[in-house]
Amino acid sequence: MTPSIALKDKVREDAVVRGRLLAAVAGILVLLVLLVWRLTDLQVVSHQHFITQSENNRVKIVPEPPIRGLIYDRNGVLLAQNTPSYTLELVPEAVSDLDATLDALGDVVEISAQDVERFRQLASRKRSFESIPLKFRLSDEEVARFAVNRHRFPGTDIQARLTRHYPLGEVTAHVVGYVGRLDEAALQRVDPVQYSGTSHVGKTGVERSYEKVLHGIVGYLHVENNAQGRRLRVLERVSPSPGSDLFLHLDAALQREALAALGDHTGAVVAIDPNNGGLLALASKPGYDPNLFVNGIDTESYADLSGSPLRPLFNRAIRGQYPPGSTIKPMMGLAGLEYGVELATGHTFCRGWYQLPNSSHRYRDWKRTGHGKVDLNWAILRSCDVYFYEMAHALGIDRMHEFMTRFGFGVRTGVDIAGEAAGLMPSKDWKRAARHKPWYRGETLITGIGQGFMLATPLQLAQATAIVANRGRILRPRLVQSFGDPDQEGVLEPAPAPGSLGLRDAAFWRPIVSAMEDTVHTPRGTAHRIADGLSYRMAGKTGTAQVFGLAQDEEYDAESLKRELRDHGLFIAFAPVDQPRIAVAVVVEHGGGGSTSAAPIARRVIDHYLARELPAAMDMAGEPAS
C-alpha cells in the first residue's frame, strides 16, 4: 500500500497570515485611537480640572486660631489667662483606619469616651485635612509615651496650644464664666470660617457674652505638601488678629471678701458703684471651679456638681428669685409720697395687726405687741408691717405695680451677661393670665411688705438701692468697663444712657434716705448693731422673707424647722450717705432675720471697699481720720 503524501496549501496559509496581520493592525489602530482620545481628554478637555486637583493636593490652607483676649478686674488682676499645654491631634485624611487608630492611642494616652465623642463631632464639621484635637492638657508622661510610639500613628501628632485658665477659680466662676470645647450646639451659633481653627468657645458669663470681642480673627497658612501629605514649605501667611482684652468693673478683692463674709451660708452679694452702674461684686455661694469645664469635665465630677442640693452651678446673684421682704419698704414709702397718700405724711397706730374693712382676717406685724404710733420714719427704721399694710391698701396693687416697676422690679436689668431672671412684680393682669384667678385685697397687703407673689433677684435689689442712693438717677448695671490692648488705653464700653425715676418732687427723697440712715445709726433702728465703730454714714434697710405661709395663730419657731423652711435674711445699703460710692444687696438663704444674718455681711463688704476707695477719710479701726 502506497503511503499518502500531505500537500502544503500555500494559498490558504497566505490568506491566514494576511488576516492575522490585518487584525493586528486594526487592533493597534483602535488602541492608538483610544490613546489619542484619552490624551486629548486629559490634556485638553479635563486639563483645568486636573490642574485644580493637583494644586489642591499640593497647596493647602491651614487655619491659624487667634489668641483669645485676657480678662482683668478693675485693678488689673488677671481673671482669665491663656497657658501653654500639649494637645494630641489627628488629621483624619492622613489616618488610614481611624477607629483602629483611636483604639490603639488609648493604650498610649488615657482617652475617655467623651474625648472620642467630641472628636467625632468636630470631625464631622471640619474638612478632612484639618488637624482636630482629641485630648487636651497632656501630662509630661503622656507626651513622652506618645513620642516613643509616634511612628505607629501616622497623621497623629502633639501640638503646643494655649489653654484657658482661671487663676481665681471659684471666686469669679459665676462672673467670668468659662470656655468649653466646641460642640454641636456651639457650632450652630458661631461663624464656621472664623472658628475653623478654634477648639473652644465661651459657654457662660463674660466669656460667652463677649465671645466676639475675646475671640479675634482667624489667620491662614498656605502650605505646600508632598504626595505623602507632609508639609514642604509655607507659601503665604495671613496672621490671625488676637482677641481684645477685657477690663471689668469687678473688684476681685471685694468679690473674695463678699464670699468670705457669707461664710458657710448659701446666698448672694451684689455691689454696684452708683456713679456709673459698674458691678463691683457679683458673688454667688457656693460656686465651682471653672477650670474643670475647660477641656471637658469628667462624668463623676459633673454629677457631684449638678446633683448637689446646694446647687453650686446656679448663679444666685442674677438668677436667684426671692421675696424681697421689708427691703422694699423705703420704695413703698416713696410711692406713698409720690401719689399723695395721706399716711405718707401722717401716722397710724400699730397694735400688732391690721384688718381690712369687712374682714375678720388679721394681718400680723412681726412685733406681736405692736409699735404704737407710727409715722414714715419710724415705720422704716422699725420695719413696721402694719404701717405698710395700710399704705399698700391706700395705694392699691395697680399703682404699686406701676411704681415698683420703675425701680426695676419684675423686669431684667439688662446686665451684660446672659441668664438673668426677671423676678416678678405681680398685678391683676398677671394673676388673671398666669393663675386664672382674680386679685384679692389681702394679696395687695402682703405685696406691700415684699411677700406673696413678689420676687426679686439680688441684682434687682442692688439696682433699686443704687437708684435710691442716686436719688432717682437710673444706671444699667455693667460688668465690662473697657476693652483693648493692655499696653494702651482701652476702649470704653459705651454705657447705656442714664434714666430717671421721674418723681414729681425731688424733696421726697430726703425723708426716705433719712429713715434708711436712721435704720443703721439710731439705737432703735433694726440694723443699729452694725453701726458700732462705723466711721462713715450708711443708709440701709433690713428684710426677712418667709419661705412658707403661717396659719392665722401659728408661731414661727426657727429652731423647730428644717433649714430649707427657715426665713431668708436680706439687707440693702449704700454709703457714704451724702456721696454714695457703693450700693449693696445681700441675701442669706435661710439665714433668719436680715439684721443678724445679712446686715453684718453688707457692713464688712462696704468697709472693705471704702477702706481702699477713701483711705484718707477713714480709719477702719473705728475712728475717723483727722
XYZ file of C-alpha atoms in Angstrom:
626
model
C 0.000 0.000 0.000
C 1.435 3.310 -1.008
C 1.604 5.918 1.906
C -0.352 9.213 1.419
C 1.651 12.425 0.973
C 0.298 15.714 2.647
C 0.499 18.622 0.218
C 1.152 22.186 1.514
C -1.724 24.681 0.729
C 0.304 27.832 0.210
C -2.633 29.899 -0.904
C -4.591 29.172 2.286
C -1.622 29.841 4.523
C -1.025 33.213 2.908
C -4.664 34.126 3.482
C -4.393 33.226 7.177
C -1.248 35.299 7.597
C -2.797 38.307 5.886
C -5.883 38.017 8.049
C -3.837 37.963 11.225
C -1.762 40.931 10.084
C -4.883 42.917 9.277
C -6.382 42.077 12.702
C -3.186 43.140 14.421
C -3.054 46.377 12.503
C -6.724 47.027 13.262
C -6.127 46.372 16.968
C -3.157 48.701 17.007
C -5.174 51.391 15.260
C -8.006 51.037 17.801
C -5.547 51.266 20.668
C -3.942 54.301 19.078
C -7.328 55.946 18.698
C -8.167 55.230 22.363
C -4.790 56.512 23.427
C -5.191 59.704 21.453
C -8.726 60.154 22.811
C -7.555 59.701 26.398
C -4.611 62.011 25.911
C -6.909 64.592 24.411
C -9.293 64.209 27.344
C -6.522 64.541 29.904
C -4.590 67.301 28.219
C -7.369 69.339 26.686
C -10.901 68.560 27.869
C -10.124 67.898 31.594
C -6.987 69.941 31.768
C -8.307 72.620 34.137
C -9.994 70.045 36.389
C -6.812 68.089 36.954
C -4.749 71.227 37.306
C -7.079 72.301 40.108
C -6.956 68.910 41.810
C -3.215 68.849 41.584
C -2.963 72.321 43.055
C -5.309 71.394 45.867
C -3.254 68.355 46.687
C -0.072 70.353 46.636
C -1.212 73.578 48.317
C -3.483 73.567 51.334
C -4.933 76.285 53.505
C -4.412 75.667 57.199
C -6.346 77.950 59.586
C -4.460 79.568 62.458
C -6.651 80.276 65.506
C -6.328 83.718 67.094
C -5.133 84.140 70.680
C -8.104 84.698 72.968
C -8.210 88.023 74.804
C -7.485 88.130 78.542
C -9.872 89.340 81.258
C -8.817 91.680 84.081
C -10.596 93.221 87.037
C -10.709 96.984 87.700
C -7.302 96.880 89.396
C -5.523 94.847 86.726
C -5.868 91.482 88.490
C -5.859 88.717 85.894
C -9.134 86.764 85.927
C -8.758 84.680 82.734
C -5.466 83.845 81.055
C -4.004 81.544 78.400
C -1.463 78.934 79.476
C 0.562 76.657 77.160
C -0.291 72.983 77.093
C 0.174 69.961 74.833
C -2.701 68.639 72.737
C -2.989 65.322 70.902
C -4.395 65.961 67.419
C -5.312 63.893 64.350
C -5.652 64.739 60.667
C -8.457 62.367 59.541
C -7.396 62.069 55.866
C -3.879 61.072 56.914
C -5.135 58.231 59.132
C -5.794 55.009 57.196
C -8.038 53.360 59.804
C -9.485 55.938 62.195
C -11.270 53.508 64.520
C -8.228 51.298 64.906
C -6.027 54.337 65.495
C -8.303 55.692 68.224
C -8.325 52.294 69.928
C -4.568 51.975 69.720
C -3.989 55.508 71.009
C -5.923 54.559 74.132
C -3.072 52.225 75.074
C -0.598 55.114 74.968
C -2.627 58.098 76.240
C -5.663 58.000 78.515
C -8.614 58.855 76.259
C -12.183 58.935 77.539
C -15.377 58.148 75.657
C -16.231 61.872 75.875
C -12.918 62.731 74.183
C -13.741 60.414 71.301
C -17.330 61.642 71.029
C -16.261 65.320 70.863
C -13.547 64.454 68.347
C -16.087 62.760 66.071
C -18.462 65.709 66.353
C -15.723 68.108 65.334
C -14.513 65.791 62.571
C -17.991 65.711 61.054
C -17.983 69.535 60.762
C -14.414 70.155 59.647
C -12.504 69.350 56.483
C -10.599 66.075 56.462
C -7.169 67.679 56.088
C -7.610 69.871 59.182
C -5.951 68.882 62.422
C -8.585 68.085 65.091
C -7.849 67.935 68.838
C -8.509 64.614 70.536
C -7.145 65.194 74.044
C -6.034 68.390 75.773
C -3.566 69.058 78.573
C -1.347 66.013 78.114
C 0.904 65.296 81.053
C 4.671 65.129 80.588
C 4.457 61.360 80.957
C 1.810 61.109 78.226
C 3.881 63.304 75.913
C 6.897 61.056 76.486
C 4.912 57.859 75.886
C 3.475 59.184 72.642
C 6.888 60.380 71.430
C 8.230 56.833 71.754
C 5.244 55.429 69.814
C 4.834 58.225 67.282
C 5.908 56.001 64.348
C 2.849 53.794 64.925
C 0.393 56.641 64.374
C 0.752 58.427 61.022
C -1.480 61.506 60.851
C -1.316 61.933 64.622
C 0.862 64.408 66.436
C 1.228 66.556 69.535
C 0.739 70.309 69.213
C 1.573 73.030 71.709
C -1.541 75.184 72.190
C -2.810 77.816 74.584
C -5.444 76.678 77.066
C -7.753 78.899 79.104
C -7.086 79.089 82.831
C -8.912 80.950 85.617
C -6.423 81.857 88.371
C -9.101 82.779 90.935
C -11.180 79.675 90.228
C -14.381 79.611 92.296
C -14.151 83.290 93.291
C -15.076 84.564 89.828
C -16.741 81.470 88.332
C -20.247 82.987 88.180
C -18.968 86.262 86.719
C -16.232 85.393 84.248
C -17.780 82.029 83.362
C -15.692 79.570 81.367
C -14.890 78.358 77.876
C -15.531 74.812 76.748
C -14.885 72.707 73.705
C -16.841 73.476 70.580
C -19.772 71.094 70.476
C -22.687 70.627 68.121
C -24.785 73.322 69.824
C -21.947 75.867 69.829
C -21.119 75.176 66.186
C -24.649 76.211 65.278
C -24.164 79.748 66.631
C -20.635 80.623 65.547
C -19.165 81.633 62.210
C -17.692 78.394 60.781
C -14.988 80.325 58.923
C -13.810 82.311 61.935
C -13.839 79.193 64.116
C -12.236 76.848 61.562
C -9.079 76.598 63.661
C -10.631 77.192 67.077
C -11.368 74.419 69.533
C -13.045 76.353 72.392
C -15.848 78.868 72.778
C -17.290 80.860 75.696
C -20.019 78.921 77.477
C -21.128 81.117 80.385
C -20.624 84.539 81.985
C -18.447 87.204 80.411
C -16.691 84.538 78.347
C -19.933 83.862 76.499
C -21.461 87.340 76.386
C -18.270 88.913 74.972
C -17.277 85.975 72.775
C -16.928 88.091 69.618
C -14.644 90.598 71.328
C -12.487 87.958 73.037
C -12.147 85.541 70.122
C -10.319 87.621 67.488
C -9.968 86.960 63.734
C -8.672 83.700 62.291
C -5.464 83.614 60.212
C -4.307 81.248 57.436
C -1.231 79.413 56.247
C -0.927 78.434 52.540
C 1.358 75.398 52.734
C 2.843 73.152 50.032
C 2.732 69.421 50.736
C 4.360 66.447 49.000
C 2.454 63.413 47.716
C 2.519 61.882 51.207
C 0.859 64.992 52.676
C 3.983 66.167 54.510
C 4.458 69.920 54.644
C 7.284 71.130 52.394
C 7.101 74.884 52.847
C 4.826 77.791 53.740
C 3.857 79.775 50.654
C 1.904 82.546 52.352
C 0.797 83.517 55.829
C -2.103 85.701 56.913
C -1.565 86.314 60.607
C -4.513 85.949 62.990
C -5.663 89.010 64.911
C -5.803 88.328 68.665
C -8.979 88.997 70.578
C -9.311 92.131 72.677
C -8.570 92.083 76.393
C -11.494 92.935 78.661
C -11.342 95.119 81.756
C -14.195 94.678 84.214
C -15.655 96.964 86.845
C -15.384 93.953 89.163
C -13.091 94.289 92.179
C -11.629 90.810 92.661
C -10.572 91.538 96.250
C -14.081 92.752 97.094
C -15.572 89.702 95.399
C -13.369 87.472 97.548
C -14.338 89.446 100.659
C -18.051 89.087 99.866
C -17.748 85.321 99.520
C -15.748 85.102 102.726
C -18.357 87.217 104.539
C -21.114 84.787 103.521
C -19.221 82.116 105.446
C -20.964 78.755 105.347
C -24.251 80.255 104.172
C -25.639 79.940 100.677
C -26.675 83.255 99.167
C -25.530 86.219 97.138
C -23.908 89.631 97.479
C -24.167 92.265 94.756
C -22.300 95.581 94.970
C -22.744 98.439 92.483
C -20.892 101.705 92.012
C -23.901 104.076 91.887
C -21.859 106.645 89.954
C -21.532 104.551 86.809
C -23.514 101.346 87.311
C -20.331 99.238 87.410
C -20.723 95.928 89.227
C -18.040 95.804 91.920
C -19.032 92.383 93.228
C -21.391 89.716 91.947
C -20.908 86.921 94.427
C -22.934 83.719 94.496
C -22.221 80.974 97.004
C -21.481 78.163 96.709
C -19.511 78.249 93.478
C -17.400 75.815 91.489
C -14.014 75.592 89.814
C -14.481 76.730 86.176
C -11.162 75.132 85.195
C -12.886 71.743 85.428
C -15.024 72.619 82.389
C -12.389 73.991 80.038
C -11.339 70.686 78.478
C -14.356 68.628 79.442
C -15.389 67.778 82.978
C -15.490 64.088 83.852
C -18.853 62.470 84.462
C -18.350 61.897 88.175
C -17.348 65.491 88.926
C -20.242 66.872 86.911
C -22.695 64.573 88.684
C -21.396 65.842 92.034
C -21.940 69.477 90.994
C -25.276 69.101 89.233
C -26.701 66.805 91.904
C -25.627 68.849 94.917
C -28.621 70.160 96.946
C -26.690 73.427 97.398
C -26.704 73.959 93.607
C -23.199 75.393 93.137
C -23.754 75.804 89.377
C -26.709 78.143 89.996
C -25.856 81.850 89.815
C -27.924 83.200 92.695
C -26.811 86.785 92.117
C -28.645 87.146 88.804
C -30.912 84.088 88.673
C -31.976 83.594 92.289
C -35.514 84.942 92.870
C -36.512 85.700 96.458
C -39.344 87.503 98.225
C -37.684 90.878 98.921
C -39.402 91.245 102.311
C -39.085 94.549 104.107
C -36.237 95.789 101.889
C -38.910 97.317 99.613
C -40.441 99.444 102.390
C -38.396 102.566 101.521
C -39.713 102.327 97.942
C -43.247 101.815 99.252
C -42.902 104.923 101.408
C -41.690 106.862 98.385
C -44.727 105.638 96.416
C -46.970 106.972 99.167
C -45.328 110.412 98.852
C -45.464 110.349 95.068
C -49.179 109.519 94.958
C -50.067 111.844 97.816
C -51.279 109.145 100.191
C -52.201 110.870 103.451
C -50.456 108.222 105.542
C -47.076 109.112 103.956
C -47.078 112.462 105.742
C -49.234 111.419 108.686
C -49.202 108.449 111.055
C -51.132 105.362 112.108
C -51.420 103.277 115.254
C -49.895 99.805 115.199
C -51.401 97.373 117.713
C -49.659 94.349 116.230
C -52.129 93.505 113.474
C -54.161 95.008 110.629
C -57.672 94.206 109.434
C -59.282 95.080 106.145
C -62.766 96.610 106.300
C -65.474 93.919 106.372
C -62.940 91.172 107.009
C -62.142 89.173 110.124
C -58.671 88.135 108.965
C -55.838 89.744 110.895
C -52.558 90.504 109.103
C -49.866 90.236 111.751
C -46.951 92.550 112.389
C -43.566 90.975 113.098
C -43.873 92.584 116.566
C -46.869 90.943 118.227
C -47.376 93.765 120.757
C -47.314 96.453 118.070
C -45.250 99.601 117.547
C -47.796 102.149 118.807
C -47.970 105.475 116.961
C -46.008 105.152 113.703
C -45.036 107.677 111.030
C -42.990 107.096 107.838
C -39.586 107.454 109.508
C -40.486 105.164 112.388
C -42.149 102.667 110.063
C -38.972 102.293 108.007
C -36.397 102.249 110.782
C -38.507 99.824 112.894
C -39.797 97.992 109.806
C -43.440 98.218 110.929
C -45.587 95.832 108.868
C -48.941 97.344 109.923
C -47.958 100.771 108.551
C -47.147 99.264 105.143
C -50.278 97.075 105.130
C -52.232 100.310 105.413
C -50.014 102.054 102.850
C -50.493 99.187 100.372
C -54.264 99.252 100.894
C -54.282 103.004 100.194
C -52.117 102.685 97.077
C -53.765 99.627 95.552
C -51.958 96.982 93.512
C -52.206 98.894 90.219
C -50.255 101.916 91.478
C -47.849 99.691 93.416
C -47.137 97.691 90.262
C -46.542 100.834 88.213
C -44.263 102.492 90.755
C -42.193 99.433 91.738
C -41.627 98.623 88.079
C -39.885 101.996 87.793
C -37.314 100.636 90.272
C -36.764 97.651 88.022
C -38.766 95.032 89.917
C -40.292 92.454 87.622
C -38.048 93.333 84.642
C -34.500 92.341 83.761
C -31.888 94.975 84.497
C -30.144 94.339 81.161
C -26.814 93.440 82.783
C -24.218 92.486 80.171
C -24.092 88.754 80.927
C -26.699 86.225 79.918
C -29.034 84.231 82.105
C -30.606 86.977 84.202
C -34.034 86.222 85.707
C -36.820 88.825 85.579
C -38.274 88.346 89.075
C -41.960 89.119 89.479
C -43.884 92.290 90.319
C -47.461 90.988 90.406
C -50.518 92.771 89.073
C -54.167 91.976 88.472
C -53.485 91.245 84.812
C -50.572 88.976 85.642
C -52.624 86.891 88.073
C -55.537 86.639 85.669
C -53.221 85.405 82.896
C -50.912 83.219 84.984
C -53.252 81.838 87.648
C -56.669 82.341 86.015
C -57.944 83.890 89.244
C -58.972 87.383 90.333
C -56.790 89.567 92.524
C -57.715 89.704 96.226
C -57.342 92.666 98.574
C -55.230 90.672 101.034
C -52.689 89.996 98.309
C -52.188 93.730 97.961
C -51.316 93.961 101.667
C -48.692 91.238 101.707
C -47.198 92.573 98.466
C -46.706 95.836 100.383
C -44.220 94.100 102.709
C -42.435 92.207 99.925
C -44.208 88.868 100.372
C -46.855 86.987 98.419
C -46.161 86.622 94.708
C -43.441 89.282 94.533
C -39.946 88.010 93.711
C -36.684 89.874 93.136
C -33.137 88.899 92.283
C -30.203 90.167 94.397
C -29.115 92.148 91.316
C -32.510 93.866 91.126
C -32.331 94.731 94.840
C -28.859 96.222 94.369
C -30.074 98.150 91.323
C -33.056 99.541 93.270
C -30.703 100.505 96.131
C -28.423 102.308 93.701
C -31.426 104.266 92.404
C -32.214 105.385 95.954
C -28.532 106.264 96.504
C -28.638 108.352 93.301
C -31.925 109.985 94.333
C -33.691 108.718 91.246
C -30.921 108.505 88.647
C -31.041 105.105 86.938
C -27.929 103.395 85.533
C -27.933 99.967 83.975
C -25.592 97.537 85.819
C -22.497 96.707 83.781
C -19.627 94.268 84.242
C -17.344 95.290 81.376
C -15.671 98.667 81.688
C -13.474 98.702 78.586
C -11.620 96.504 76.112
C -8.470 96.771 74.050
C -4.704 96.395 74.267
C -3.491 96.288 77.911
C -0.400 98.300 76.911
C -2.575 101.053 75.547
C -5.595 102.889 76.769
C -8.617 100.620 76.494
C -11.722 101.454 74.534
C -14.519 102.391 76.860
C -17.529 100.154 76.606
C -20.373 102.570 75.846
C -22.701 102.694 78.824
C -26.451 102.967 78.279
C -27.825 106.453 78.753
C -28.988 107.023 82.343
C -32.660 107.327 83.045
C -34.665 108.945 85.790
C -37.311 107.705 88.185
C -39.184 110.923 87.491
C -40.676 111.941 90.861
C -42.977 114.928 90.867
C -40.928 116.423 93.736
C -37.223 115.652 94.343
C -37.725 116.560 98.023
C -39.467 113.201 98.520
C -36.050 111.516 98.610
C -34.976 113.283 101.807
C -37.310 111.513 104.317
C -36.688 108.129 102.673
C -32.893 108.381 102.775
C -33.064 109.848 106.284
C -35.153 106.899 107.512
C -32.705 104.425 105.965
C -29.833 106.260 107.638
C -31.672 106.119 110.970
C -32.177 102.362 110.459
C -28.405 101.997 110.886
C -27.426 104.925 113.119
C -30.196 105.222 115.740
C -30.456 102.813 118.706
C -33.989 101.724 117.722
C -33.097 101.064 114.100
C -33.299 97.414 113.078
C -29.697 97.498 111.814
C -28.155 99.528 114.651
C -25.882 96.628 115.686
C -23.698 97.100 112.618
C -23.132 100.801 113.424
C -20.540 100.123 116.134
C -17.245 101.701 115.085
C -18.678 102.936 111.809
C -16.631 105.913 110.635
C -18.929 106.871 107.753
C -22.689 107.289 107.385
C -24.560 104.334 105.928
C -28.194 104.078 104.839
C -29.750 100.621 104.983
C -32.863 98.510 105.300
C -33.254 95.060 106.785
C -35.534 92.383 105.395
C -36.735 88.947 106.452
C -38.577 86.855 103.899
C -40.771 83.913 104.764
C -40.455 80.878 102.530
C -43.814 79.409 103.588
C -47.049 80.843 104.960
C -48.081 80.644 108.631
C -51.635 79.964 109.784
C -53.561 82.780 111.495
C -52.418 81.966 115.024
C -49.335 79.914 114.225
C -45.997 80.926 115.763
C -42.745 80.928 113.773
C -40.122 78.818 115.532
C -36.900 78.643 113.532
C -35.309 76.096 115.831
C -38.040 73.546 115.139
C -37.900 73.950 111.361
C -35.705 72.303 108.780
C -33.090 74.597 107.281
C -34.924 74.885 103.953
C -38.054 76.208 105.738
C -36.306 78.974 107.678
C -36.607 82.623 106.625
C -34.213 84.306 104.202
C -32.215 87.205 105.630
C -31.832 90.324 103.440
C -30.193 93.714 103.682
C -29.734 96.634 101.295
C -27.428 99.578 101.957
C -25.382 102.365 100.405
C -22.566 104.568 101.687
C -21.466 107.237 102.322
C -24.973 108.660 102.501
C -24.205 112.085 101.009
C -21.798 110.953 98.286
C -22.522 107.266 97.689
C -19.640 105.164 96.371
C -21.188 101.745 96.782
C -24.668 100.200 96.941
C -25.046 96.655 98.232
C -27.722 93.958 98.399
C -27.241 90.805 100.461
C -29.407 87.689 100.509
C -28.639 84.911 103.002
C -30.708 81.852 102.209
C -32.481 80.517 105.317
C -30.263 82.737 107.435
C -33.076 84.080 109.627
C -33.502 87.789 110.382
C -31.787 90.175 107.998
C -30.451 92.323 110.846
C -28.347 89.485 112.234
C -27.528 87.458 109.107
C -27.292 89.844 106.134
C -26.528 93.275 107.626
C -23.097 92.308 109.088
C -22.098 90.946 105.665
C -23.005 94.241 103.975
C -21.055 96.177 106.638
C -17.971 94.031 106.026
C -18.210 94.448 102.240
C -18.711 98.225 102.404
C -15.907 98.597 104.957
C -13.553 96.686 102.701
C -14.378 98.761 99.646
C -14.363 102.201 101.240
C -11.114 101.467 103.077
C -9.488 101.256 99.645
C -11.511 103.940 97.913
C -11.497 106.568 100.677
C -8.422 105.732 102.792
C -7.731 109.377 103.660
C -11.202 109.928 105.049
C -11.488 106.733 107.033
C -9.873 104.879 109.833
C -11.244 101.383 109.610
C -10.166 100.685 113.173
C -13.176 102.724 114.135
C -12.054 106.345 114.405
C -12.490 108.904 111.647
C -9.233 110.237 110.327
C -8.474 113.730 111.496
